[in-house]
Short mmCIF file of C-alpha atoms in Angstrom, two decimals:
data_model
loop_
_atom_site.label_atom_id
_atom_site.label_comp_id
_atom_site.label_asym_id
_atom_site.label_seq_id
_atom_site.Cartn_x
_atom_site.Cartn_y
_atom_site.Cartn_z
CA MET E 61 -0.88 30.19 -20.05
CA ILE E 62 -3.05 30.39 -16.95
CA VAL E 63 -1.19 29.16 -13.84
CA ARG E 64 -2.89 28.37 -10.53
CA PHE E 65 -0.88 27.79 -7.36
CA GLY E 66 -1.57 25.59 -4.36
CA TYR E 67 0.26 24.28 -1.31
CA VAL E 68 0.68 21.18 0.82
CA ALA E 69 -1.48 20.23 3.83
CA MET E 70 -0.28 22.65 6.55
CA SER E 71 -0.62 26.43 6.76
CA THR E 72 2.02 28.76 8.17
CA GLU E 73 -0.53 31.59 8.12
CA VAL E 74 -3.51 30.04 9.95
CA LYS E 75 -2.67 29.29 13.56
CA ASN E 76 -3.71 26.20 15.52
CA ALA E 77 -5.18 24.53 12.46
CA SER E 78 -3.13 21.36 11.99
CA PRO E 79 -4.95 18.70 9.95
CA SER E 80 -2.42 16.10 11.14
CA LYS E 81 -2.87 15.87 14.90
CA THR E 82 -2.08 12.38 16.08
CA MET E 83 -1.72 9.87 18.88
CA THR E 84 1.28 7.59 19.13
CA ALA E 85 0.91 3.83 19.15
CA THR E 86 2.55 3.83 22.59
CA VAL E 87 -0.09 6.12 24.05
CA PHE E 88 -2.85 4.13 22.36
CA GLY E 89 -1.51 0.91 23.86
CA GLN E 90 -1.44 2.43 27.35
CA ILE E 91 -5.18 3.11 27.34
CA ARG E 92 -6.74 0.07 28.99
CA ASP E 93 -10.20 0.56 27.55
CA ARG E 94 -9.66 -0.19 23.85
CA GLU E 95 -13.05 1.14 22.80
CA ALA E 96 -12.39 4.41 24.61
CA ALA E 97 -8.98 4.61 22.89
CA VAL E 98 -10.57 4.09 19.46
CA ARG E 99 -13.18 6.77 20.20
CA LYS E 100 -10.34 9.13 21.07
CA LEU E 101 -8.68 8.44 17.72
CA GLU E 102 -11.97 9.22 16.00
CA ARG E 103 -12.28 12.50 17.92
CA ILE E 104 -8.79 13.48 16.78
CA GLY E 105 -9.76 12.55 13.23
CA ALA E 106 -12.86 14.74 13.49
CA GLU E 107 -10.68 17.64 14.68
CA ASN E 108 -8.28 17.12 11.76
CA LEU E 109 -11.17 17.21 9.29
CA HIS E 110 -12.53 20.33 10.99
CA ASN E 111 -9.12 21.98 10.62
CA THR E 112 -9.00 20.88 6.98
CA LEU E 113 -12.26 22.73 6.46
CA ARG E 114 -10.78 25.79 8.20
CA LEU E 115 -7.84 25.71 5.78
CA LEU E 116 -10.13 25.34 2.80
CA ARG E 117 -12.03 28.44 3.94
CA HIS E 118 -8.70 30.23 4.26
CA ASN E 119 -7.83 29.09 0.74
CA ARG E 120 -11.11 30.37 -0.62
CA ALA E 121 -10.47 33.80 0.93
CA TYR E 122 -7.25 34.01 -1.11
CA ASP E 123 -8.61 32.26 -4.22
CA ILE E 124 -6.29 29.27 -3.72
CA LYS E 125 -7.87 26.53 -5.83
CA MET E 126 -5.32 23.76 -5.21
CA TYR E 127 -4.69 21.94 -1.94
CA ARG E 128 -3.03 18.68 -0.95
CA LEU E 129 -4.89 16.93 1.82
CA SER E 130 -2.92 15.54 4.74
CA SER E 131 -2.42 11.78 4.62
CA LYS E 132 -2.55 11.86 8.43
CA LEU E 133 -6.17 12.90 8.76
CA ILE E 134 -6.92 9.77 10.79
CA PRO E 135 -4.23 8.92 13.37
CA LEU E 136 -2.87 5.36 13.33
CA LEU E 137 -5.04 4.42 10.35
CA GLY E 138 -3.56 1.21 8.96
CA HIS E 139 -1.46 0.46 12.05
CA GLU E 140 -1.29 -3.23 12.92
CA MET E 141 -2.65 -2.48 16.42
CA LEU E 142 -5.89 -1.37 14.78
CA ASP E 143 -6.31 -4.13 12.23
CA GLY E 144 -9.89 -4.14 10.93
CA TRP E 145 -10.74 -0.66 12.23
CA ASP E 146 -12.72 1.49 9.81
CA PRO E 147 -13.23 5.02 11.15
CA ILE E 148 -14.99 6.35 8.05
CA PRO E 149 -18.56 5.49 9.15
CA ALA E 150 -18.02 7.37 12.44
CA LEU E 151 -16.64 10.38 10.53
CA ARG E 152 -18.92 10.26 7.50
CA ASP E 153 -20.50 13.67 8.21
CA GLU E 154 -17.09 15.33 8.65
CA PHE E 155 -15.74 13.82 5.43
CA LYS E 156 -18.85 14.87 3.53
CA GLU E 157 -18.61 18.44 4.83
CA VAL E 158 -15.06 18.73 3.51
CA GLY E 159 -16.01 17.26 0.13
CA ASP E 160 -19.08 19.45 -0.21
CA TYR E 161 -16.98 22.56 0.36
CA VAL E 162 -14.38 21.45 -2.19
CA LYS E 163 -17.05 20.87 -4.84
CA LEU E 164 -19.00 24.03 -4.03
CA HIS E 165 -15.94 26.23 -4.58
CA GLY E 166 -14.34 24.37 -7.48
CA MET E 167 -11.16 23.31 -5.70
CA ARG E 168 -8.66 20.70 -6.83
CA THR E 169 -7.54 18.37 -4.06
CA SER E 170 -5.20 15.39 -3.88
CA PHE E 171 -3.34 13.04 -1.57
CA HIS E 172 0.34 12.09 -1.64
CA PRO E 173 0.65 8.80 0.30
CA ASP E 174 3.83 8.45 2.33
CA HIS E 175 7.10 7.03 1.01
CA PHE E 176 6.40 3.55 2.39
CA THR E 177 3.67 3.08 -0.22
CA VAL E 178 5.83 1.42 -2.88
CA LEU E 179 4.63 -0.64 -5.83
CA SER E 180 8.09 -1.50 -7.15
CA THR E 181 8.93 -3.49 -4.01
CA PRO E 182 10.05 -7.13 -4.25
CA ARG E 183 8.60 -7.81 -0.77
CA LYS E 184 5.07 -9.18 -0.59
CA ASP E 185 4.39 -7.73 2.88
CA VAL E 186 5.34 -4.22 1.73
CA LEU E 187 3.26 -4.61 -1.42
CA LEU E 188 0.16 -5.69 0.51
CA LYS E 189 0.55 -2.75 2.89
CA SER E 190 0.95 -0.44 -0.11
CA TYR E 191 -2.23 -1.79 -1.70
CA ALA E 192 -4.09 -1.30 1.58
CA ASP E 193 -2.78 2.25 2.00
CA LEU E 194 -3.90 3.27 -1.47
CA GLN E 195 -7.32 1.74 -0.83
CA ARG E 196 -7.62 3.76 2.38
CA HIS E 197 -6.72 7.02 0.64
CA CYS E 198 -9.26 6.35 -2.10
CA ALA E 199 -11.88 5.44 0.49
CA MET E 200 -11.39 8.83 2.16
CA LEU E 201 -11.82 10.63 -1.17
CA GLU E 202 -14.95 8.61 -1.83
CA ALA E 203 -16.27 9.47 1.64
CA MET E 204 -15.80 13.12 0.68
CA GLY E 205 -17.87 12.47 -2.42
CA LEU E 206 -15.04 13.59 -4.71
CA GLY E 207 -14.72 12.28 -8.25
CA GLU E 208 -11.70 10.68 -9.86
CA ASP E 209 -10.18 14.10 -10.54
CA ALA E 210 -9.12 13.98 -6.87
CA LYS E 211 -5.92 11.99 -7.29
CA CYS E 212 -3.44 10.02 -5.21
CA ASN E 213 0.09 10.83 -6.33
CA ILE E 214 2.95 8.37 -5.75
CA HIS E 215 6.51 7.73 -6.91
CA VAL E 216 7.45 4.66 -8.90
CA GLY E 217 9.63 3.56 -5.97
CA GLY E 218 13.04 2.08 -5.35
CA THR E 219 15.17 0.20 -7.88
CA TYR E 220 16.55 -2.41 -5.44
CA GLY E 221 19.74 -2.67 -7.50
CA ASP E 222 18.01 -3.44 -10.79
CA LYS E 223 15.95 -0.63 -12.34
CA PRO E 224 14.50 -2.63 -15.29
CA LYS E 225 13.25 -5.36 -12.94
CA ALA E 226 11.85 -2.75 -10.53
CA ARG E 227 9.97 -1.15 -13.40
CA LYS E 228 8.49 -4.48 -14.48
CA ARG E 229 7.44 -5.19 -10.89
CA PHE E 230 5.77 -1.80 -10.67
CA GLU E 231 3.83 -2.39 -13.86
CA ALA E 232 2.76 -5.89 -12.76
CA HIS E 233 1.76 -4.69 -9.28
CA PHE E 234 -0.12 -1.73 -10.76
CA ALA E 235 -2.11 -4.11 -12.96
CA ASN E 236 -3.32 -5.94 -9.84
CA LEU E 237 -4.71 -2.78 -8.22
CA ASP E 238 -8.45 -2.29 -8.06
CA GLU E 239 -9.50 -0.28 -11.13
CA THR E 240 -11.03 2.44 -8.94
CA VAL E 241 -7.60 2.94 -7.39
CA GLN E 242 -5.82 2.86 -10.76
CA ARG E 243 -8.05 5.65 -12.05
CA ARG E 244 -7.09 7.90 -9.14
CA LEU E 245 -3.32 7.44 -9.44
CA THR E 246 -0.73 9.82 -10.81
CA LEU E 247 3.02 9.15 -10.94
CA GLU E 248 5.81 11.59 -10.11
CA ASN E 249 9.49 11.51 -11.04
CA ASP E 250 11.80 11.46 -8.05
CA ASP E 251 15.14 12.89 -7.04
CA LYS E 252 17.21 9.69 -6.87
CA THR E 253 15.81 6.79 -8.88
CA PHE E 254 13.26 7.13 -11.70
CA THR E 255 13.85 10.20 -13.85
CA ALA E 256 11.18 12.27 -15.58
CA ARG E 257 11.75 10.41 -18.87
CA GLU E 258 11.55 7.00 -17.18
CA THR E 259 8.47 7.96 -15.20
CA LEU E 260 6.84 9.28 -18.36
CA GLU E 261 7.45 5.96 -20.11
CA ILE E 262 5.79 4.10 -17.24
CA CYS E 263 2.84 6.50 -17.22
CA GLU E 264 2.36 5.90 -20.94
CA GLN E 265 2.60 2.15 -20.40
CA VAL E 266 0.06 1.88 -17.56
CA GLY E 267 -2.15 4.77 -18.68
CA VAL E 268 -1.99 7.28 -15.83
CA PRO E 269 -1.18 11.02 -15.79
CA MET E 270 2.30 12.20 -14.83
CA VAL E 271 3.03 14.90 -12.27
CA LEU E 272 6.31 16.52 -13.25
CA ASP E 273 8.42 17.56 -10.28
CA VAL E 274 10.64 20.29 -11.70
CA HIS E 275 13.06 20.29 -8.75
CA HIS E 276 13.47 16.50 -8.92
CA HIS E 277 14.16 16.73 -12.64
CA GLN E 278 16.89 19.29 -12.00
CA VAL E 279 18.76 16.97 -9.62
CA ASN E 280 18.01 13.64 -11.33
CA HIS E 281 18.02 13.41 -15.10
CA GLU E 282 19.96 11.78 -17.89
CA GLU E 283 22.23 13.96 -20.01
CA GLY E 284 20.24 15.39 -22.89
CA ASP E 285 16.83 15.14 -21.20
CA ASN E 286 15.38 18.51 -22.14
CA ILE E 287 12.20 19.54 -20.36
CA ARG E 288 10.80 21.27 -23.43
CA ASP E 289 11.11 18.01 -25.35
CA LEU E 290 9.54 15.95 -22.56
CA TRP E 291 6.73 18.34 -21.64
CA PRO E 292 4.42 17.78 -24.66
CA HIS E 293 4.44 14.06 -23.88
CA ILE E 294 3.85 14.67 -20.17
CA HIS E 295 1.02 17.03 -21.07
CA GLN E 296 -0.46 14.32 -23.29
CA THR E 297 -0.81 11.92 -20.34
CA TRP E 298 -3.49 14.28 -18.97
CA LYS E 299 -5.56 14.14 -22.14
CA GLY E 300 -9.13 13.09 -21.42
CA GLN E 301 -8.89 13.80 -17.69
CA ARG E 302 -12.01 15.64 -16.55
CA ALA E 303 -12.81 17.65 -13.44
CA VAL E 304 -15.73 15.33 -12.69
CA SER E 305 -16.51 16.93 -9.32
CA LEU E 306 -17.48 20.17 -11.08
CA PRO E 307 -20.55 21.02 -13.16
CA GLY E 308 -19.96 20.49 -16.86
CA GLU E 309 -16.83 18.41 -16.23
CA PRO E 310 -14.21 20.88 -17.52
CA VAL E 311 -10.84 19.59 -18.66
CA LEU E 312 -8.44 18.85 -15.79
CA PRO E 313 -5.18 20.76 -16.41
CA PRO E 314 -1.83 19.04 -15.97
CA LYS E 315 -0.28 19.41 -12.53
CA ILE E 316 3.36 19.89 -11.55
CA HIS E 317 5.32 20.19 -8.31
CA VAL E 318 7.79 23.02 -7.71
CA SER E 319 10.33 23.81 -5.01
CA SER E 320 13.86 25.15 -4.74
CA PRO E 321 17.01 23.54 -3.30
CA ARG E 322 17.69 24.33 0.36
CA ASN E 323 21.29 25.33 -0.44
CA GLU E 324 24.23 24.41 -2.68
CA LYS E 325 25.32 21.55 -0.40
CA ASP E 326 21.82 20.16 0.06
CA ILE E 327 20.27 20.43 -3.38
CA ARG E 328 17.60 17.76 -2.87
CA SER E 329 15.91 19.18 0.25
CA HIS E 330 13.28 21.87 -0.12
CA ALA E 331 13.94 25.51 0.73
CA ASP E 332 11.52 27.66 2.71
CA TYR E 333 10.50 29.60 -0.40
CA VAL E 334 10.57 29.22 -4.19
CA GLU E 335 13.08 31.09 -6.33
CA VAL E 336 11.04 33.02 -8.84
CA ASP E 337 13.40 33.39 -11.81
CA PRO E 338 14.16 29.69 -12.51
CA LEU E 339 10.47 28.91 -12.16
CA LEU E 340 9.50 31.70 -14.50
CA ASP E 341 12.05 30.45 -17.04
CA PHE E 342 10.35 27.05 -16.94
CA PHE E 343 6.89 28.59 -17.36
CA ARG E 344 8.05 30.53 -20.40
CA THR E 345 9.52 27.37 -21.90
CA ILE E 346 6.13 25.62 -21.97
CA ALA E 347 3.69 28.54 -22.12
CA ASP E 348 3.20 28.57 -25.88
CA PHE E 349 1.64 25.07 -25.92
CA THR E 350 0.10 24.82 -22.43
CA PRO E 351 -3.21 26.67 -21.99
CA GLU E 352 -3.56 25.91 -18.27
CA LEU E 353 -1.28 24.59 -15.54
CA ASP E 354 -1.81 23.76 -11.87
CA VAL E 355 1.26 24.14 -9.67
CA MET E 356 1.71 22.55 -6.25
CA ILE E 357 4.27 24.44 -4.17
CA GLU E 358 6.30 22.10 -1.94
CA ALA E 359 8.31 24.76 -0.12
CA LYS E 360 8.66 24.53 3.67
CA MET E 361 6.71 27.73 4.28
CA LYS E 362 3.58 26.29 2.62
CA ASP E 363 1.00 29.00 1.90
CA GLY E 364 3.49 31.60 3.10
CA ALA E 365 5.73 30.54 0.21
CA LEU E 366 2.79 30.86 -2.17
CA PHE E 367 2.10 34.43 -1.06
CA ARG E 368 5.83 35.30 -1.33
CA LEU E 369 5.99 33.83 -4.83
CA MET E 370 2.95 35.84 -5.95
CA LYS E 371 4.65 39.03 -4.74
CA ASP E 372 7.85 38.07 -6.55
CA LEU E 373 5.92 37.51 -9.78
CA GLU E 374 4.35 40.97 -9.70
CA GLY E 375 5.93 43.26 -12.27
CA LYS E 376 7.86 40.50 -14.03
CA GLU E 377 7.90 40.83 -17.80
CA GLY E 378 5.14 38.80 -19.44
CA VAL E 379 3.34 38.10 -16.15
CA GLU E 380 -0.22 39.24 -15.51
CA VAL E 381 -1.55 38.72 -11.97
CA LEU E 382 -5.11 37.36 -12.18
CA SER E 383 -5.86 36.76 -8.50
CA GLU E 384 -4.05 36.24 -5.20
CA ALA E 385 -3.05 32.74 -6.30
CA SER E 386 -3.01 32.74 -10.13
CA VAL E 387 -1.20 34.43 -13.00
CA LYS E 388 -1.15 34.53 -16.78
CA ILE E 389 2.22 33.86 -18.42
CA LYS E 390 3.11 35.02 -21.91
CA ALA E 391 5.56 32.88 -23.85
#
């Protein structure tokens, strides 16, 4: 099994390269000239996209092929104070430059909209904001010129005291999404509500790929839910997915999220680094029927955690290091 590693948004190795610089709504409201305030937001957005490109160049230097884009590329995007504002035309060149680099070097990118994007909600106002947020994320990917292999990953959402009803709401609300948004979505199991098995069932129902979060499964699962039993079905949800941004449209491998508990008392929060042995045990469990796997590291130390994990994998039995960010695992 070939395993490629990536990390989330920020780098702990590259200095002064945040892709999430922002302006608060309070500061925005204090600027008397609204047009000047909007232009300032666009300049910050341009800087965030420039820093994203810097991080992608850093990734290329270390053969890191996976990267989660920051959802905060454009400050205050979607805020009620800026209703009707579309910054994409002003930043079209910057978006295109990022997308061109991603395609040129065969990288896999994604977004993970924030926790307030919830399709299981019973509240119409929250639902409409969730629809709008997903549309904005997809619009940014389209501005980058990236195909539908560049996904937006979300959780099913809250249960609001009745999980079956919440599931039905999710499925109904999903059906009302624009098809271009539906085709970019993946669903992830979470650490408190919808388990891996439940999320898998919903993915199969609505027809989207599932991103297995191994850490979330460890802290939230029903007795008897064995990952080896679930994995072939999770893998199947990726069938037919193509890397359409790349020449020849190769098959898009399944993607998972990994992290380790911060400590014994706080098992849900993410640690700075990833414990190698439990992760390697998981890899060996699925290696014999998984040709390729893309792994997003959600540890606090970001790319620093990736580099630490690669060092920890060196010399492990059945592990062959292929590059600075990929390995081959023998079952």
